[in-house]
Amino acid sequence: MTRSLAALAHPWRWRFLTLSTVTAAGLWLGLGRTEAHPAGPGEPETESIAVVDGEEISRERFNQRWQPLANNLRLKDGHLAEPMAGAQKAHLAEQLIDEALIEHAAEQEQLLVSEEALDAAMASRRNQLPDASLKHAMLLPEEARRKVRLELLVDQLVERRVPRTFPDDALQAFHERNPERFQVPTYVEVEDLLVAVSPEMKDAELLARQQEAEAMREQILPPSHGGLATAASLPDGVRTRLTSANVPADVWERLSDLSAREVSPVLRTEQGFHLYRLVERGPVVTPPFAAVRDRVGSVMRSELLELRRAGLRHELRSTALIENHLAARQAELAGPRCNGCLDTPALSLPQPAPAGKHE
């Protein structure tokens, strides 16, 4: 016992014993602990993506959506550029955060999308974009359906934020500030392809004639016309000059908006179902407010809807508590940014001599 106490009395032996104990404890703790490592650029995420108002963003959904994106980003040699992969992961996380915000807002405002409305919207999108398959969009069918449902919820959220009608003084002020929005041609020169109908026709016959006109339009237009539906001519179309007095108001409004060589959608008049192709537009005039009051309200509301849609993301984010864990991990891996390279020695620039002390 006396020898042990004497040994401990030597300072160097005490330091050695302390160092050995600390080292052994560190090794024991290190072996017993598994440290979480951030996922590589192309790998699925194994840690939390984000939390929105206390709700965890689904890591499974993130990885499910990330995998086809990663495959699409790979080079021919299979390599995945880390900066690009990181940016795409960050963008995907922000998308999922926005989707959660939309769902939360819809739940708070008690908005729903019926299965019938969702089926109709899915069918409409397939008809509008027949070549944009779900595979091309890199979404599984259930995810594509969820995406369309979210779009419909956004429509409802935006609709609730814009009144349906406006007082006359507001409409008149909008008309006065934006006269160019309501200018119409004095006439339009068009090619008119008519599928005629008669007053005696039943609903089934009328529907058949309408479908005939729609089929003719598809045949006339190029297979992938995209943007404007233009054509060199309308086979068997009759060239004619029309004014607002010759056609119903809704048909004239659509004709007034046509661009050169553009083919209209199928439009109905008393004579039947028409396809119009714009050849020439007459001089434009600005009708008085009373003549275009309904159109002013429609244009004003459409503009406000677009503004509210553009600002919806900011509105929802401004009142939400968002913890983006993926962004935090990426920032930690990137390290501190070089703000003017603070560690770089400042340049020693020659200073002007004080007045009266020039050498």
XYZ file of N, CA and C in Angstrom, residues 23-173:
453
model
N -7.720 7.406 -22.540
C -7.629 6.764 -23.848
C -8.491 5.516 -23.911
N -8.424 4.709 -22.846
C -9.222 3.475 -22.802
C -10.712 3.783 -22.815
N -11.099 4.807 -22.062
C -12.521 5.187 -22.029
C -12.969 5.685 -23.397
N -12.112 6.447 -24.074
C -12.465 6.953 -25.399
C -12.639 5.838 -26.400
N -11.735 4.838 -26.361
C -11.860 3.691 -27.261
C -13.135 2.918 -26.988
N -13.466 2.751 -25.714
C -14.673 1.995 -25.345
C -15.925 2.716 -25.828
N -15.940 4.048 -25.652
C -17.096 4.814 -26.103
C -17.201 4.824 -27.618
N -16.039 4.913 -28.303
C -16.047 4.940 -29.759
C -16.526 3.645 -30.352
N -16.112 2.505 -29.759
C -16.539 1.212 -30.273
C -18.015 0.976 -30.049
N -18.535 1.516 -28.991
C -19.944 1.264 -28.655
C -20.902 2.241 -29.276
N -20.414 3.207 -30.070
C -21.275 4.239 -30.610
C -21.244 4.205 -32.135
N -22.412 4.274 -32.791
C -22.477 4.302 -34.248
C -22.886 5.702 -34.672
N -21.979 6.375 -35.340
C -22.243 7.749 -35.748
C -22.991 7.758 -37.073
N -24.032 8.591 -37.172
C -24.800 8.701 -38.403
C -24.014 9.525 -39.413
N -23.900 8.991 -40.645
C -23.187 9.695 -41.703
C -24.181 10.171 -42.744
N -24.058 11.407 -43.231
C -24.961 11.885 -44.275
C -24.869 11.001 -45.513
N -25.989 10.853 -46.227
C -26.010 10.034 -47.426
C -25.154 10.671 -48.510
N -24.575 9.798 -49.382
C -23.801 10.283 -50.509
C -24.688 10.943 -51.538
N -24.100 11.535 -52.591
C -24.878 12.302 -53.556
C -25.983 11.501 -54.236
N -25.717 10.234 -54.559
C -26.724 9.447 -55.255
C -27.494 8.500 -54.366
N -27.145 8.464 -53.095
C -27.761 7.497 -52.192
C -29.076 8.024 -51.619
N -29.970 7.108 -51.210
C -31.185 7.546 -50.505
C -30.817 8.190 -49.170
N -31.661 9.079 -48.697
C -31.425 9.731 -47.415
C -31.834 8.799 -46.275
N -31.014 8.787 -45.225
C -31.294 7.926 -44.075
C -31.679 8.721 -42.838
N -31.604 10.032 -42.935
C -31.956 10.884 -41.800
C -33.153 11.759 -42.158
N -33.637 12.503 -41.187
C -34.828 13.329 -41.366
C -34.643 14.316 -42.508
N -35.696 14.492 -43.305
C -35.670 15.458 -44.411
C -36.059 16.837 -43.899
N -37.224 16.936 -43.304
C -37.711 18.224 -42.795
C -38.916 17.984 -41.903
N -39.238 18.978 -41.120
C -40.434 18.962 -40.277
C -41.200 20.252 -40.554
N -42.479 20.112 -40.878
C -43.327 21.267 -41.199
C -44.467 21.327 -40.192
N -44.465 22.363 -39.377
C -45.496 22.531 -38.345
C -45.670 21.263 -37.517
N -44.547 20.666 -37.144
C -44.566 19.489 -36.283
C -44.766 18.177 -37.012
N -44.985 18.202 -38.311
C -45.199 16.962 -39.071
C -43.945 16.616 -39.868
N -43.485 15.390 -39.710
C -42.284 14.925 -40.395
C -42.576 14.694 -41.875
N -41.709 15.219 -42.733
C -41.813 14.922 -44.157
C -41.407 13.468 -44.374
N -42.174 12.750 -45.153
C -41.929 11.322 -45.367
C -40.583 11.096 -46.055
N -39.672 10.433 -45.337
C -38.381 10.087 -45.937
C -38.572 9.050 -47.048
N -39.552 8.176 -46.853
C -39.832 7.162 -47.869
C -40.275 7.817 -49.179
N -41.164 8.813 -49.077
C -41.614 9.510 -50.293
C -40.450 10.259 -50.936
N -39.612 10.888 -50.116
C -38.455 11.600 -50.661
C -37.587 10.649 -51.464
N -37.227 9.513 -50.885
C -36.349 8.559 -51.563
C -37.015 7.955 -52.795
N -38.321 7.754 -52.707
C -39.065 7.216 -53.843
C -39.025 8.184 -55.017
N -39.127 9.466 -54.733
C -39.082 10.469 -55.788
C -37.638 10.758 -56.221
N -36.687 10.554 -55.312
C -35.302 10.879 -55.624
C -34.677 9.862 -56.568
N -34.998 8.590 -56.425
C -34.299 7.547 -57.174
C -34.373 7.739 -58.683
N -35.568 7.961 -59.278
C -35.582 8.195 -60.728
C -34.877 9.492 -61.126
N -34.906 10.496 -60.253
C -34.172 11.724 -60.546
C -32.672 11.455 -60.599
N -32.189 10.679 -59.640
C -30.759 10.352 -59.597
C -30.355 9.563 -60.837
N -31.165 8.608 -61.242
C -30.860 7.825 -62.440
C -30.798 8.712 -63.674
N -31.664 9.698 -63.726
C -31.701 10.601 -64.877
C -30.493 11.537 -64.904
N -29.924 11.813 -63.718
C -28.782 12.726 -63.632
C -27.445 12.050 -63.913
N -27.420 10.731 -63.867
C -26.143 10.020 -64.013
C -25.583 10.201 -65.423
N -24.263 10.309 -65.490
C -23.582 10.390 -66.767
C -23.487 8.990 -67.385
N -22.954 8.924 -68.584
C -22.872 7.628 -69.279
C -22.026 6.621 -68.516
N -21.009 7.104 -67.797
C -20.155 6.197 -67.033
C -20.738 5.855 -65.666
N -21.955 6.301 -65.408
C -22.602 6.007 -64.129
C -22.274 6.994 -63.036
N -21.394 7.948 -63.333
C -20.985 8.926 -62.320
C -22.100 9.942 -62.108
N -22.245 10.392 -60.862
C -23.238 11.402 -60.514
C -22.512 12.596 -59.919
N -22.605 13.730 -60.594
C -21.910 14.928 -60.123
C -22.500 15.374 -58.789
N -21.638 15.481 -57.775
C -22.109 15.784 -56.421
C -22.811 17.131 -56.314
N -22.281 18.224 -56.903
C -22.993 19.507 -56.772
C -24.399 19.463 -57.367
N -24.520 18.830 -58.538
C -25.827 18.757 -59.175
C -26.784 17.895 -58.362
N -26.284 16.774 -57.849
C -27.130 15.902 -57.034
C -27.586 16.606 -55.770
N -26.675 17.341 -55.138
C -27.039 18.078 -53.930
C -28.103 19.130 -54.199
N -27.954 19.831 -55.327
C -28.934 20.867 -55.672
C -30.305 20.249 -55.951
N -30.316 19.104 -56.628
C -31.588 18.447 -56.931
C -32.249 17.909 -55.666
N -31.455 17.387 -54.757
C -32.015 16.923 -53.482
C -32.613 18.086 -52.695
N -31.914 19.206 -52.690
C -32.419 20.384 -51.979
C -33.735 20.864 -52.597
N -33.798 20.853 -53.928
C -35.019 21.274 -54.621
C -36.172 20.328 -54.314
N -35.890 19.026 -54.295
C -36.927 18.047 -53.990
C -37.450 18.225 -52.566
N -36.561 18.489 -51.617
C -36.988 18.722 -50.236
C -37.907 19.935 -50.152
N -37.568 21.008 -50.878
C -38.424 22.199 -50.884
C -39.784 21.893 -51.498
N -39.809 21.064 -52.530
C -41.084 20.665 -53.139
C -41.974 19.956 -52.132
N -41.395 19.014 -51.402
C -42.177 18.256 -50.426
C -42.649 19.149 -49.277
N -41.838 20.125 -48.908
C -42.261 21.095 -47.887
C -43.467 21.879 -48.388
N -43.405 22.345 -49.642
C -44.532 23.088 -50.210
C -45.786 22.222 -50.275
N -45.625 20.950 -50.635
C -46.778 20.051 -50.696
C -47.413 19.884 -49.315
N -46.582 19.764 -48.291
C -47.115 19.641 -46.929
C -47.860 20.907 -46.529
N -47.336 22.066 -46.911
C -47.999 23.330 -46.591
C -49.369 23.426 -47.265
N -49.446 22.966 -48.509
C -50.719 22.977 -49.229
C -51.725 22.068 -48.533
N -51.283 20.877 -48.152
C -52.189 19.937 -47.471
C -52.653 20.492 -46.131
N -51.753 21.118 -45.389
C -52.130 21.702 -44.097
C -53.153 22.829 -44.290
N -52.911 23.701 -45.277
C -53.832 24.816 -45.519
C -55.196 24.308 -45.963
N -55.208 23.289 -46.819
C -56.479 22.733 -47.286
C -57.250 22.094 -46.129
N -56.514 21.430 -45.238
C -57.169 20.812 -44.074
C -57.756 21.884 -43.155
N -57.015 22.954 -42.937
C -57.512 24.033 -42.074
C -58.745 24.704 -42.673
N -58.778 24.828 -44.005
C -59.908 25.483 -44.663
C -60.979 24.492 -45.102
N -60.794 23.216 -44.709
C -61.773 22.155 -44.967
C -62.074 22.017 -46.464
N -61.017 21.958 -47.247
C -61.146 21.781 -48.692
C -60.885 20.324 -49.051
N -61.672 19.803 -49.958
C -61.548 18.406 -50.370
C -61.573 18.310 -51.888
N -60.995 17.238 -52.411
C -61.068 16.916 -53.838
C -61.732 15.557 -53.949
N -62.884 15.503 -54.586
C -63.596 14.235 -54.729
C -62.871 13.329 -55.710
N -63.117 12.030 -55.591
C -62.503 11.070 -56.505
C -62.973 11.315 -57.932
N -64.236 11.739 -58.099
C -64.756 12.023 -59.444
C -64.021 13.201 -60.068
N -63.804 14.266 -59.276
C -63.081 15.433 -59.788
C -61.634 15.085 -60.111
N -61.034 14.236 -59.283
C -59.653 13.832 -59.515
C -59.543 12.976 -60.770
N -60.482 12.051 -60.969
C -60.480 11.215 -62.176
C -60.625 12.084 -63.423
N -61.518 13.075 -63.364
C -61.738 13.957 -64.511
C -60.478 14.771 -64.814
N -59.810 15.259 -63.768
C -58.592 16.044 -63.968
C -57.475 15.189 -64.557
N -57.353 13.959 -64.093
C -56.338 13.051 -64.639
C -56.600 12.781 -66.117
N -57.868 12.540 -66.456
C -58.225 12.277 -67.848
C -57.941 13.499 -68.717
N -58.239 14.691 -68.198
C -57.996 15.921 -68.949
C -56.515 16.105 -69.235
N -55.678 15.816 -68.255
C -54.237 15.969 -68.454
C -53.700 14.960 -69.455
N -54.237 13.757 -69.450
C -53.803 12.761 -70.438
C -54.181 13.217 -71.843
N -55.360 13.818 -72.000
C -55.794 14.285 -73.318
C -54.970 15.475 -73.794
N -54.625 16.355 -72.855
C -53.853 17.539 -73.222
C -52.417 17.195 -73.568
N -51.837 16.231 -72.840
C -50.436 15.865 -73.041
C -50.322 14.364 -73.265
N -50.762 13.870 -74.429
C -50.745 12.429 -74.639
C -49.348 11.828 -74.644
N -48.343 12.631 -75.000
C -46.979 12.088 -75.060
C -46.248 12.193 -73.732
N -46.779 12.981 -72.804
C -46.113 13.159 -71.503
C -46.594 12.072 -70.558
N -46.053 10.878 -70.714
C -46.492 9.740 -69.913
C -45.999 9.887 -68.486
N -46.569 9.086 -67.588
C -46.136 9.106 -66.193
C -44.669 8.695 -66.088
N -44.266 7.799 -66.957
C -42.861 7.370 -66.926
C -41.948 8.529 -67.280
N -42.345 9.301 -68.298
C -41.529 10.457 -68.693
C -41.471 11.483 -67.567
N -42.579 11.614 -66.824
C -42.625 12.580 -65.719
C -41.901 12.063 -64.484
N -41.403 10.812 -64.544
C -40.646 10.199 -63.456
C -41.446 10.148 -62.162
N -42.761 9.908 -62.291
C -43.617 9.762 -61.130
C -44.364 8.442 -61.237
N -44.441 7.739 -60.125
C -45.277 6.556 -60.086
C -46.731 6.978 -60.203
N -47.613 6.083 -60.671
C -49.018 6.470 -60.865
C -49.650 7.086 -59.630
N -49.392 6.500 -58.445
C -50.006 7.061 -57.241
C -49.442 8.442 -56.911
N -48.151 8.670 -57.220
C -47.566 9.986 -56.983
C -48.093 11.009 -57.989
N -48.319 10.563 -59.230
C -48.886 11.468 -60.230
C -50.292 11.882 -59.823
N -51.040 10.929 -59.300
C -52.399 11.229 -58.845
C -52.370 12.204 -57.663
N -51.421 12.000 -56.770
C -51.273 12.901 -55.627
C -50.902 14.302 -56.098
N -50.035 14.396 -57.096
C -49.612 15.696 -57.623
C -50.808 16.458 -58.207
N -51.654 15.765 -58.975
C -52.823 16.411 -59.562
C -53.787 16.839 -58.456
N -53.929 16.012 -57.440
C -54.802 16.375 -56.317
C -54.312 17.659 -55.652
N -53.004 17.788 -55.480
C -52.449 18.999 -54.885
C -52.705 20.217 -55.771
N -52.616 20.033 -57.084
C -52.896 21.142 -58.008
C -54.342 21.604 -57.867
N -55.260 20.658 -57.708
C -56.663 21.019 -57.538
C -56.895 21.727 -56.203
N -56.170 21.308 -55.176
C -56.284 21.995 -53.884
C -55.747 23.425 -53.980
N -54.663 23.601 -54.723
C -54.132 24.959 -54.924
C -55.165 25.824 -55.636
N -55.820 25.240 -56.648
C -56.877 25.996 -57.341
C -57.943 26.472 -56.354
N -58.358 25.585 -55.453
C -59.387 25.949 -54.482
C -58.887 27.011 -53.498
N -57.640 26.843 -53.046
C -57.075 27.824 -52.116
C -57.007 29.209 -52.750
N -56.602 29.263 -54.016
C -56.502 30.544 -54.710
C -57.896 31.126 -54.952
N -58.831 30.277 -55.370
C -60.197 30.740 -55.638
C -60.807 31.416 -54.414
N -60.534 30.862 -53.233
C -61.109 31.417 -52.008
C -60.526 32.779 -51.654
N -59.403 33.117 -52.232
C -58.728 34.355 -51.874
C -59.035 35.513 -52.822
N -59.847 35.261 -53.840
C -60.202 36.306 -54.803
C -61.723 36.373 -54.908
N -62.324 37.553 -54.715
C -63.791 37.659 -54.824
C -64.266 37.330 -56.241
N -65.499 36.883 -56.342
C -66.053 36.515 -57.643
C -66.603 37.722 -58.396
N -67.010 38.727 -57.681
C -67.534 39.940 -58.322
C -66.845 41.168 -57.739
N -66.903 42.268 -58.499
C -66.256 43.508 -58.078
C -67.229 44.660 -58.296
N -67.153 45.707 -57.475
C -68.019 46.879 -57.685
C -67.683 47.578 -58.995
N -68.676 48.261 -59.529
C -68.508 48.916 -60.832
C -67.363 49.924 -60.848
N -67.160 50.650 -59.742
C -66.091 51.649 -59.746
C -64.721 50.993 -59.873
N -64.552 49.805 -59.266
C -63.282 49.084 -59.388
C -63.095 48.570 -60.814
N -64.176 48.066 -61.416
C -64.094 47.577 -62.792
C -63.785 48.704 -63.761
N -64.433 49.834 -63.564
C -64.220 50.959 -64.465
C -62.794 51.496 -64.344
N -62.277 51.533 -63.124
C -60.891 51.991 -62.923
C -59.913 51.033 -63.610
